[in-house]
Coordinates of C-alpha atoms and ligand atoms in Angstrom, one line a residue:
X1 CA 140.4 8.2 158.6
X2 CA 139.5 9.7 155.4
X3 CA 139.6 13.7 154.5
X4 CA 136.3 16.1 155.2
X5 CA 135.8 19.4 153.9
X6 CA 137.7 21.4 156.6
X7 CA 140.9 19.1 155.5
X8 CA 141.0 18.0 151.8
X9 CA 142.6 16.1 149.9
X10 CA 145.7 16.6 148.7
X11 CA 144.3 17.2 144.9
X12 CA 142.4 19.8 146.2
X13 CA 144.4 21.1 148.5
X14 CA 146.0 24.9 147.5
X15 CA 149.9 25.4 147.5
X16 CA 151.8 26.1 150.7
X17 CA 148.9 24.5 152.8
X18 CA 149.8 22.6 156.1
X19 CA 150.1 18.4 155.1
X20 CA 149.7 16.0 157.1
X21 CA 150.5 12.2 157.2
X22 CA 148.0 10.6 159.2
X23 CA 147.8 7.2 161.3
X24 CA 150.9 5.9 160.0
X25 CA 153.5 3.8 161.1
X26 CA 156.5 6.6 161.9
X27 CA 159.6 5.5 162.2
X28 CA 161.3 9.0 163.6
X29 CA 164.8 8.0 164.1
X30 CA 165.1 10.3 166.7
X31 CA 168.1 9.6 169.1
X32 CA 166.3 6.6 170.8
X33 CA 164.9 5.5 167.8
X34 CA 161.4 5.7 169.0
X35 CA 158.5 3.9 166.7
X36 CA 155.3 5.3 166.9
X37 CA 151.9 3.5 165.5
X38 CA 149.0 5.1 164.1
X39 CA 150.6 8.4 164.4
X40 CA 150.6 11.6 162.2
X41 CA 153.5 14.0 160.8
X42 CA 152.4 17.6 160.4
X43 CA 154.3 20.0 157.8
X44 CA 153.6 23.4 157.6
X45 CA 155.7 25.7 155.0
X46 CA 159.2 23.9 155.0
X47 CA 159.0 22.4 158.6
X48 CA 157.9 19.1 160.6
X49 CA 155.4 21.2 162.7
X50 CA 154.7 17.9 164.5
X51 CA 154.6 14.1 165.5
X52 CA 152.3 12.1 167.1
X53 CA 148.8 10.6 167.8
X54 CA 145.4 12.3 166.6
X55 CA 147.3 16.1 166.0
X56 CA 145.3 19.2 166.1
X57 CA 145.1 20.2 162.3
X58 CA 145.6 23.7 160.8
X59 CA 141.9 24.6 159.0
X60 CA 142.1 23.7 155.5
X61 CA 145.3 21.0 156.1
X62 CA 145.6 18.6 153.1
X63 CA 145.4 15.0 154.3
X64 CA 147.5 12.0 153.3
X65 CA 146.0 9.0 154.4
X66 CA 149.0 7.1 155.9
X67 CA 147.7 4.2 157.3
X68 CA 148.7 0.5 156.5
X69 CA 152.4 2.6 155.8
X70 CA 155.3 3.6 157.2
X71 CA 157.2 6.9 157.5
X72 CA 160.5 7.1 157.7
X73 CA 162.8 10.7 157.3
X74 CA 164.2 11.0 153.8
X75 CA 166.9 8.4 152.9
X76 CA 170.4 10.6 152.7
X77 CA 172.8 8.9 150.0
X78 CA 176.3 10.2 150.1
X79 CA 178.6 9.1 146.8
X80 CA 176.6 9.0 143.5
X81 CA 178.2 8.9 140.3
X82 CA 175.2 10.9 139.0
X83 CA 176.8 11.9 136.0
X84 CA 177.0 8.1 135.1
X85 CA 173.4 7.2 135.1
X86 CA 172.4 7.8 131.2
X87 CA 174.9 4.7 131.2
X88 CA 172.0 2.7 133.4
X89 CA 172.8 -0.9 133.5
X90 CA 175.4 -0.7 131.2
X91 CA 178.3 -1.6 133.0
X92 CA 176.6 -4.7 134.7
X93 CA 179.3 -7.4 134.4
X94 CA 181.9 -5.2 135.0
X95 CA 185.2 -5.6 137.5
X96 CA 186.6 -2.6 138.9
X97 CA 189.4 -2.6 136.6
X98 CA 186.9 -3.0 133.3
X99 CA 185.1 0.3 134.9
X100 CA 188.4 1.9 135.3
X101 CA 189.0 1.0 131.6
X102 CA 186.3 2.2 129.9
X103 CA 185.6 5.6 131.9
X104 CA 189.1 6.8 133.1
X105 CA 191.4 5.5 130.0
X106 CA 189.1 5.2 127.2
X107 CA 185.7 6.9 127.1
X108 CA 185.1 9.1 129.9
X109 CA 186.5 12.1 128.2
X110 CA 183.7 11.7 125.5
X111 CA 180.8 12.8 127.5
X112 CA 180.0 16.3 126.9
X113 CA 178.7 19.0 128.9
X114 CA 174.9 18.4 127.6
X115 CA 175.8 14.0 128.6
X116 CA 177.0 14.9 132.4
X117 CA 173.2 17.0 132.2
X118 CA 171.7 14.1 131.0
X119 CA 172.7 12.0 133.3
X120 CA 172.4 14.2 136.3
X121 CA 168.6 15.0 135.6
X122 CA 168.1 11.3 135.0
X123 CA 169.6 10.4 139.1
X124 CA 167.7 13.3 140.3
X125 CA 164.6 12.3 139.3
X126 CA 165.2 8.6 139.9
X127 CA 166.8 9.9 143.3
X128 CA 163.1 11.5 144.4
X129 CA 161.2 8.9 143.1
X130 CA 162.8 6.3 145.5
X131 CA 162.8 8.6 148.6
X132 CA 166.6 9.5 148.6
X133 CA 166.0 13.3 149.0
X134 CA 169.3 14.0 149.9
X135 CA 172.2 12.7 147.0
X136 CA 175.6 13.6 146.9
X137 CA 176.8 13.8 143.1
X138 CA 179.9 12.4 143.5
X139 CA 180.9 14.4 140.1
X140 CA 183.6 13.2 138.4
X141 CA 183.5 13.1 135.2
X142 CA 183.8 17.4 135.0
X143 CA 187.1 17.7 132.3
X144 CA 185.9 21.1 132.2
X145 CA 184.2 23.7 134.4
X146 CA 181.2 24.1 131.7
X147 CA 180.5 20.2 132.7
X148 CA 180.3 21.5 136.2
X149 CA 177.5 23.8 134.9
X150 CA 175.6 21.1 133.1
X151 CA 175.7 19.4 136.5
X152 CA 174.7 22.2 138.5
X153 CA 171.8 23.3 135.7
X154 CA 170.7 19.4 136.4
X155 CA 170.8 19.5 140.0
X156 CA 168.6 22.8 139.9
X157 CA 165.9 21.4 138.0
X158 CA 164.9 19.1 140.3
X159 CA 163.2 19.3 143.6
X160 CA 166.0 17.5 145.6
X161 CA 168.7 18.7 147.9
X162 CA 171.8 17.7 146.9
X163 CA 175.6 18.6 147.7
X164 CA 177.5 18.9 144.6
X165 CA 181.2 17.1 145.0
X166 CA 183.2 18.5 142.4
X167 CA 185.8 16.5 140.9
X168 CA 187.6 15.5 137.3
X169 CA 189.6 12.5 137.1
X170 CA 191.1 13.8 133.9
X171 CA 193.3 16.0 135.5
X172 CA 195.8 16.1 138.6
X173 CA 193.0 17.5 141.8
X174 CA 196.1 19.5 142.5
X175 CA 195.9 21.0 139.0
X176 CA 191.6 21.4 138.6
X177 CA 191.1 22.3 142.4
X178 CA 193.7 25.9 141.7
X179 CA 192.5 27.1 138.6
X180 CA 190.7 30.5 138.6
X181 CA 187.7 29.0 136.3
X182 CA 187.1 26.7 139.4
X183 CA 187.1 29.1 142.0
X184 CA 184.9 31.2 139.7
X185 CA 182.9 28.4 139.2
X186 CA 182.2 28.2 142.7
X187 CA 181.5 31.7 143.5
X188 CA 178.8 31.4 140.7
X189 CA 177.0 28.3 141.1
X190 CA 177.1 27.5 144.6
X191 CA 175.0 29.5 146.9
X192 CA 176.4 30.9 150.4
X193 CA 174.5 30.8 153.8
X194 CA 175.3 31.8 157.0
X195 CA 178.9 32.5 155.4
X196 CA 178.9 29.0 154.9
X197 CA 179.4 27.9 151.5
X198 CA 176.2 25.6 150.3
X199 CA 172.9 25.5 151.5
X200 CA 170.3 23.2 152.3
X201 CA 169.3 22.7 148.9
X202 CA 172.5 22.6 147.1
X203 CA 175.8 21.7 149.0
X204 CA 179.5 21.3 148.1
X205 CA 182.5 19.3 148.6
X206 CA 185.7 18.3 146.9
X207 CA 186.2 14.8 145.5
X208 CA 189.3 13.5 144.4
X209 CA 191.3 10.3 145.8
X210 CA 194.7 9.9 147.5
X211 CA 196.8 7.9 145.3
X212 CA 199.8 7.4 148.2
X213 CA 202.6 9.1 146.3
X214 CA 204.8 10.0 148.9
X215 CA 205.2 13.3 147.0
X216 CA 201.3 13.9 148.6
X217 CA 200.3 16.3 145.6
X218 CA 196.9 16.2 146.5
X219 CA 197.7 18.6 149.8
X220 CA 197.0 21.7 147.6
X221 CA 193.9 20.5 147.1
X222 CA 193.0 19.7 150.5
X223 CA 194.0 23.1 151.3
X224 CA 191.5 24.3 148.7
X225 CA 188.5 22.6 150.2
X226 CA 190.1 24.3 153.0
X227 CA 190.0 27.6 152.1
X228 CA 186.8 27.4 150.6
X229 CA 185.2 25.5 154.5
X230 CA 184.2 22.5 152.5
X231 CA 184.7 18.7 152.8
X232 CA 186.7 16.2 150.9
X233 CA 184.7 13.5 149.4
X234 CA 187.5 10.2 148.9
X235 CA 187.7 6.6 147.6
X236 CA 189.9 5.1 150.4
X237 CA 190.8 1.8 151.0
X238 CA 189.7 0.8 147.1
X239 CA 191.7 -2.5 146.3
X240 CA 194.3 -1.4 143.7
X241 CA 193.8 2.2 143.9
X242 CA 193.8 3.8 147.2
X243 CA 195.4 2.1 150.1
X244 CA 196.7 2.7 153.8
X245 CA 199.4 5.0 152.4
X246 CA 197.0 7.8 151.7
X247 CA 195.0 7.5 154.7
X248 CA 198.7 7.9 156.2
X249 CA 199.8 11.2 154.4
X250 CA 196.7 12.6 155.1
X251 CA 196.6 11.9 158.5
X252 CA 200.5 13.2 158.7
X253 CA 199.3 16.5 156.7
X254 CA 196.8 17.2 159.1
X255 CA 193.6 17.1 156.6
X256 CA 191.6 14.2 158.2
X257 CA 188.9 15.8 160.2
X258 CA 185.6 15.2 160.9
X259 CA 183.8 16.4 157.4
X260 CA 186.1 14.0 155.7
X261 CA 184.0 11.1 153.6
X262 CA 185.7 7.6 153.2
X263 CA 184.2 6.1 150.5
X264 CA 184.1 2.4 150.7
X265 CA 186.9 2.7 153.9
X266 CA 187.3 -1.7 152.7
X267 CA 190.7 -2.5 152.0
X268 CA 192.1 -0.8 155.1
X269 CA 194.3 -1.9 158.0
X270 CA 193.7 -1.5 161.6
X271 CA 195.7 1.5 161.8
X272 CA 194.1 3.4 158.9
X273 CA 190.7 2.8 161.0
X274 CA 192.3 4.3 164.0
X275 CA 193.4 7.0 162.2
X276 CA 189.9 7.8 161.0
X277 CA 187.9 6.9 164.2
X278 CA 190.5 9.5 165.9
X279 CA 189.7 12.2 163.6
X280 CA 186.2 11.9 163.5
X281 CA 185.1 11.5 159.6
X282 CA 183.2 8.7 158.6
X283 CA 182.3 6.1 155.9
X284 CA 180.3 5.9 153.0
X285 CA 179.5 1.8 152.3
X286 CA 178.5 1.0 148.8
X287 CA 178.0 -3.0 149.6
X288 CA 176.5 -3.8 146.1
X289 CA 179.3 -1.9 144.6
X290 CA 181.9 -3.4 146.8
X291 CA 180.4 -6.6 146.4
X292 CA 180.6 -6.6 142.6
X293 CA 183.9 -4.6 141.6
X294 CA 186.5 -5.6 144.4
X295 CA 187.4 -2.8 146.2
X296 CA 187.0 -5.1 149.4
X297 CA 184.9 -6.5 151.4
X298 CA 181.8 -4.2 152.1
X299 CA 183.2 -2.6 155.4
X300 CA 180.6 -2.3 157.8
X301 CA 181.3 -5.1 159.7
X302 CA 185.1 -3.5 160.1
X303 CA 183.6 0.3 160.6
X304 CA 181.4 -0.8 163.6
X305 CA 184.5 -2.4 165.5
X306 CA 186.2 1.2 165.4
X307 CA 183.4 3.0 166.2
X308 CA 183.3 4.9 162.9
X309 CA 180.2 6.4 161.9
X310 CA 178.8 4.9 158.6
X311 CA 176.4 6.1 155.8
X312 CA 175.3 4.5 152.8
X313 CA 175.5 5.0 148.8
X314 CA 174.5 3.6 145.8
X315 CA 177.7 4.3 143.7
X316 CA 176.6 4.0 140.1
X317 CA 173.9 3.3 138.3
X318 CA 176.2 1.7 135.7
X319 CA 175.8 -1.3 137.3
X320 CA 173.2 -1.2 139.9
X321 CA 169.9 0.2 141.0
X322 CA 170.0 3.9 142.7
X323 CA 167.6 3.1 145.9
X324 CA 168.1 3.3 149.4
X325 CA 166.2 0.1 149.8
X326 CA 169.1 -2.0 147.8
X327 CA 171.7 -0.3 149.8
X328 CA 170.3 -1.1 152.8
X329 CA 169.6 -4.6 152.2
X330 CA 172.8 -5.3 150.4
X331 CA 174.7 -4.1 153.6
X332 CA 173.0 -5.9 156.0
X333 CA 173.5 -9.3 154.0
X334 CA 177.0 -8.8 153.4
X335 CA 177.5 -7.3 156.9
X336 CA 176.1 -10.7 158.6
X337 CA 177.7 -12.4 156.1
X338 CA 181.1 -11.8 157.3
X339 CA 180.0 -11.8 160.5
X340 CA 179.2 -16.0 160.3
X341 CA 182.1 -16.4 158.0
X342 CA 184.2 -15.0 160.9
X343 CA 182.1 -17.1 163.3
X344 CA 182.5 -20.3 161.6
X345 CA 186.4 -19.7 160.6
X346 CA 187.1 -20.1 164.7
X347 CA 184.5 -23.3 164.5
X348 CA 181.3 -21.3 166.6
X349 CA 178.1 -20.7 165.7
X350 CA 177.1 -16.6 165.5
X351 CA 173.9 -16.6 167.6
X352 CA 173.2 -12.8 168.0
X353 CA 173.6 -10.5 165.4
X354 CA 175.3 -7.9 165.5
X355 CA 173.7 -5.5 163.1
X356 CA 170.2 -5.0 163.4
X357 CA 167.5 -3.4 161.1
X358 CA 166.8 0.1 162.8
X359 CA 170.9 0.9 162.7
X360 CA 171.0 0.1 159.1
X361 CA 168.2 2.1 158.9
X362 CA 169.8 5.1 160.5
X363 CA 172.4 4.6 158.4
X364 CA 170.3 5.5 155.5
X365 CA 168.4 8.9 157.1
X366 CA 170.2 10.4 160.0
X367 CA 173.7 8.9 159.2
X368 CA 173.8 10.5 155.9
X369 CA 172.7 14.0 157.6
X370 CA 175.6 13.7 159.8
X371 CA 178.4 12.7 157.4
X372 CA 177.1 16.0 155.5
X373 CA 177.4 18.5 158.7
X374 CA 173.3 18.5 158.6
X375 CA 172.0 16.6 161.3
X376 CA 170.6 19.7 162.6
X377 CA 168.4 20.0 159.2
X378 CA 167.3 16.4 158.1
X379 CA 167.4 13.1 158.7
X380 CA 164.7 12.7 161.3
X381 CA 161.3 12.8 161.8
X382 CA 161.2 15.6 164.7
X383 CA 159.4 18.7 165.3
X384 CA 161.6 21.5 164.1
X385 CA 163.3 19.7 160.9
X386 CA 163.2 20.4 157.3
X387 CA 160.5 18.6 156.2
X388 CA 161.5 15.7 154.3
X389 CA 159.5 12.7 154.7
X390 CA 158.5 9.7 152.9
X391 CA 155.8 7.6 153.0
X392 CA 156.0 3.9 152.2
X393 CA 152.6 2.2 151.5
X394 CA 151.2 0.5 148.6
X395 CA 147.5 -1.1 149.4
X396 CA 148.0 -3.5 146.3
X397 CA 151.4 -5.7 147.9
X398 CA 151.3 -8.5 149.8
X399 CA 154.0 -7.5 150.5
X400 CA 153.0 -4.4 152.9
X401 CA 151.3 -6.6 155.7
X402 CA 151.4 -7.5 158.2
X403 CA 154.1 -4.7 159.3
X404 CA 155.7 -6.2 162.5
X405 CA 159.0 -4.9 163.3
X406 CA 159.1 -1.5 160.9
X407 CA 162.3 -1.1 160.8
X408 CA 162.9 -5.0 159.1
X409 CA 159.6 -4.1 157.2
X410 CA 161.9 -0.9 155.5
X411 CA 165.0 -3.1 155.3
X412 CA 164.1 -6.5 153.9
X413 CA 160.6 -6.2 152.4
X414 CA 159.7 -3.1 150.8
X415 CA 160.6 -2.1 147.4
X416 CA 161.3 1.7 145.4
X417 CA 157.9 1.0 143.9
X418 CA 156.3 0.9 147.7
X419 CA 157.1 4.6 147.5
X420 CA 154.0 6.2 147.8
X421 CA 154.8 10.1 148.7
X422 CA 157.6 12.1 148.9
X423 CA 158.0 15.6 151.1
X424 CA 161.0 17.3 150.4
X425 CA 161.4 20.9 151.8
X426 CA 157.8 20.7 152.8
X427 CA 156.8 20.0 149.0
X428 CA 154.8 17.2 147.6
X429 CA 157.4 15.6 144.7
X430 CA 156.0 12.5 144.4
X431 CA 152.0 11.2 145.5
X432 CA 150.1 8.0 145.0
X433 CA 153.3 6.9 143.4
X434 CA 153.9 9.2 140.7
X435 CA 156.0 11.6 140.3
X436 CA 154.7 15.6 140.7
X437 CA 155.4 18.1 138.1
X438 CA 158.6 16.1 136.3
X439 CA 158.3 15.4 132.4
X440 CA 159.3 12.5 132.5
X441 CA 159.5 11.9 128.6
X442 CA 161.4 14.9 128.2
X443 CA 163.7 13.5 130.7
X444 CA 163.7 9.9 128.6
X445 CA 164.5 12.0 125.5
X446 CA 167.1 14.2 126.8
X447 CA 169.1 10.9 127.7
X448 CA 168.1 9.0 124.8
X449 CA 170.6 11.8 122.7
X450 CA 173.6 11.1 125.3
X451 CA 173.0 6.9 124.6
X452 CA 172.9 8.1 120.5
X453 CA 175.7 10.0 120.6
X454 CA 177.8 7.9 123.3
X455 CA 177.1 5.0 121.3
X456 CA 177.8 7.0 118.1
X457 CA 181.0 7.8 118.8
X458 CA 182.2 4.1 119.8
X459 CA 180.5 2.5 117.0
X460 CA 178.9 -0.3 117.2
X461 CA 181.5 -2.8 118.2
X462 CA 183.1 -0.8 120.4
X463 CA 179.7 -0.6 122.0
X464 CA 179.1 -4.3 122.5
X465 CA 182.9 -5.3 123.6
X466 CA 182.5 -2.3 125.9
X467 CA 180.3 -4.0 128.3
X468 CA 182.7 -6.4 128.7
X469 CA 185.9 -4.4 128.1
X470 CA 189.7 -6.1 127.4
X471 CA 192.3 -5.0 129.9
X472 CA 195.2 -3.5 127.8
X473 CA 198.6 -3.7 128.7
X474 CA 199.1 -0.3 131.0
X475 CA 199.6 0.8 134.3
X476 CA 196.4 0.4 135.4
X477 CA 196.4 -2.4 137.7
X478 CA 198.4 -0.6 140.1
X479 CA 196.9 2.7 139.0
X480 CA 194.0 3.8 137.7
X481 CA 194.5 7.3 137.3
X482 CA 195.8 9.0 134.3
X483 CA 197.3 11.9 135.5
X484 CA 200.3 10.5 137.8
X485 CA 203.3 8.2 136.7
X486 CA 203.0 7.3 140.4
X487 CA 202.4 3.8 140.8
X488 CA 202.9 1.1 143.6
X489 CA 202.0 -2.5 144.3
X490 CA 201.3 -2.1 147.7
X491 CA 197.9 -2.5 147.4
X492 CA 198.2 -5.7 146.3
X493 CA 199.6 -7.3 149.9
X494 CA 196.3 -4.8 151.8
X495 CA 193.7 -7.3 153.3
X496 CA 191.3 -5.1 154.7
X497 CA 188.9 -5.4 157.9
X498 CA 191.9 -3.9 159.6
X499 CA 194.0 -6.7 159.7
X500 CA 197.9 -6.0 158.7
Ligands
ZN601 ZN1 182.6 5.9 143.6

């Protein structure tokens, strides 16, 4: 069904106007999941007016042709490095420990104020581009509070909603999290709704990790996030760096609860999982990160046996791409990976999986709503939510029929450039697969002087051994982080997949 004059085209069409998807493929992922073909998703203003066959249109509605596509609800991530991205690629034979080398003893303090902007605007815009409307910038990188505004000015400039997850791994999280200059940070930069602090647009929580000292230093900065009725954003259960001793003390503090993010949740025992499933936070999986650096086994297949609700992340685009497509299809591999390795290890064959398509899918939308208290907001396709919605069609792939099981379709055979439209907050950002009002070559340029200068100040030696960097003789095999003597082996004997 094509546009008519009552209902043009979106080119034509005059800002604020109704839009409507029509006689797609919508995958709503609603509670039951429920599929509908050849159906239609109505925006008006900032809102899903409406889903289903043949709608009543609004005079002068702008049409987007939807059919031979799908629509699914904007993919959520939760735990990007955004700050990393002018890096793109960079890092792509690291280890965990070379990453830990190069950013947290060696050359993360060299990125600027005007780098962490850089690379922020560069993960926004790839971020929109690729359908994830929702990205948590897992900001770390913030030595000082103007870094935090070079963030935030990012952030702004781009049509996304994002929650901004402050952190500096420069200093003690007891020590950045208490300073005035943070709190005033805070009251400037992050707007308040509802006495909430955040919005829908731009969120916030605290990120830091729980090293296991027994001293438990980080507890004034839970109670910070605390005080200011925001969540704590943490890499648990990372091989070498966090282990079951942190989940412990936080759990024995009494600051697990259910707005608490695990991040990667792999190298954790059974009773680290209990204590999370009993508290109610849940995961964020990163299984191309966790499948390249070693912080465990990608833990899906360990978070569905507790019952602990999972989301997905792209981690860093130092190493890998920033789509919710790769994250999807990365965890489903690795998660029936493990599942026949475990299978075969007892000499049976697995003949039902047990992770299907439309839950990894889920995963990617509505799971990421939830893990960010916003379920009520996005991550569907229903009548009543924000209007976030993406559109994947591309009339030139062979790729793009025949669409049999939707769900599988979005999971194992469509791509970032299969991204045809992108609604967020009832706005067109991206049509016809290009991007909507984003200068893109200013962006190019703006990141181009962060590569010159990081680059600069290495030399060019520096630069080349850096992608491959030597391990020097320090502490940081038991501990990454620079600002604690604590260190333990204990990490060492963890196994993960809650076993020990
Ligand atoms: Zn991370």
């Amino acid at each position: 069904m094509g546009a008519t004059d009552s209902h043009p085209t979106i080119e034509k069409t005059r800002a604020g106007a109704p839009i409507v998807l029509r006689g797609g493929t919508v995958l709503t992922m609603d509670a039951e999941r429920t599929v509908l073909e050849n159906a239609d998703v109505l925006i008006i203003g900032d809102r899903i007016e409406a889903v289903g066959p043949n709608l009543d249109l609004p005079e002068g509605t702008a049409v987007i042709d939807a059919s031979g596509g799908i629509i699914t609800p904007g993919f959520v991530d939760t735990h990007r490095h955004m700050w990393q991205t002018a890096m793109r690629g960079y890092g792509a034979d690291w280890t965990l420990t070379q990453y830990f080398v190069w950013n947290y003893l060696e050359h993360g303090k060299k990125f600027r104020p005007e780098d962490i902007y850089a690379g922020n605007l560069l993960s926004a815009v790839e971020a929109i581009d690729a359908g994830v409307t929702t990205s948590v910038d897992w900001s770390h990188g913030l030595s000082t509070v103007e870094h935090a505004d070079a963030a935030v000015d990012a952030l702004d400039q781009v049509a996304g909603r994002f929650v901004f997850a402050y952190g500096n791994i420069h200093a003690g999280p007891w020590e950045w999290a208490t300073t005035p200059e943070f709190r005033d940070f805070v009251d400037r930069r992050i707007p308040r709704s509802g006495g909430q602090l955040g919005d829908d647009r731009l969120g916030f929580q605290l990120a830091f990790d729980v090293t296991g000292d027994p001293e438990f230093p980080e507890r004034k900065a839970f109670e910070a996030a605390r005080d200011l009725g925001v969540g704590v954003t943490t890499h648990a259960g990372v091989w070498g760096a966090t282990n079951d001793d942190g989940i412990r003390l936080m759990h024995e503090h009494g600051f697990m609860d259910e707005k608490t993010v695990y991040v990667h949740a792999a190298t954790l025992s059974e009773d680290s999982y209990q204590r999370i499933a009993a508290t109610g936070g849940s995961a964020s999986v990163s299984s191309e990160s966790e499948s390249s650096c070693g912080q465990g086994y990608p833990s899906s297949w360990a978070l569905r046996r507790h019952g602990i609700p999972v989301s997905l992340s792209v981690d860093t685009s130092v190493w890998w791409s920033a789509d919710a497509f790769a994250s999807m299809r990365a965890t489903l591999s690795a998660d029936r990976a493990r599942e026949h390795f475990e299978h075969h290890s007892s000499g049976e064959t697995c003949t039902n999986l047990g992770l299907r398509a439309d839950e990894v899918v889920e995963w990617a939308t509505r799971g990421g709503a939830r893990a960010l208290g916003m379920e009520e907001t996005i991550g569907s396709v229903e009548a009543g939510k924000k209007a976030d919605v993406v559109l994947i069609k591309n009339d030139a792939s062979p790729a793009m029929f025949p669409i049999l099981n939707p769900h599988g379709h979005v999971v194992f055979q469509a791509q970032r450039g299969d991204v045809h439209t992108v609604v967020i907050d009832g706005r067109i950002v991206k049509h016809e697969h290009q991007l909507v009002d984003v200068d893109l070559a200013s962006v190019r340029r703006t990141v181009e002087h962060t590569v010159d200068y990081i680059r600069g100040q290495l030399g060019e030696q520096e630069w080349e051994s850096g992608m491959c960097p030597e391990i020097p003789e320090t502490k940081i095999l038991d501990n990454p982080y620079t600002y604690t003597e604590y260190r333990t082996d204990r990490t060492r004997t963890a196994q993960g997949g809650g076993r020990g």
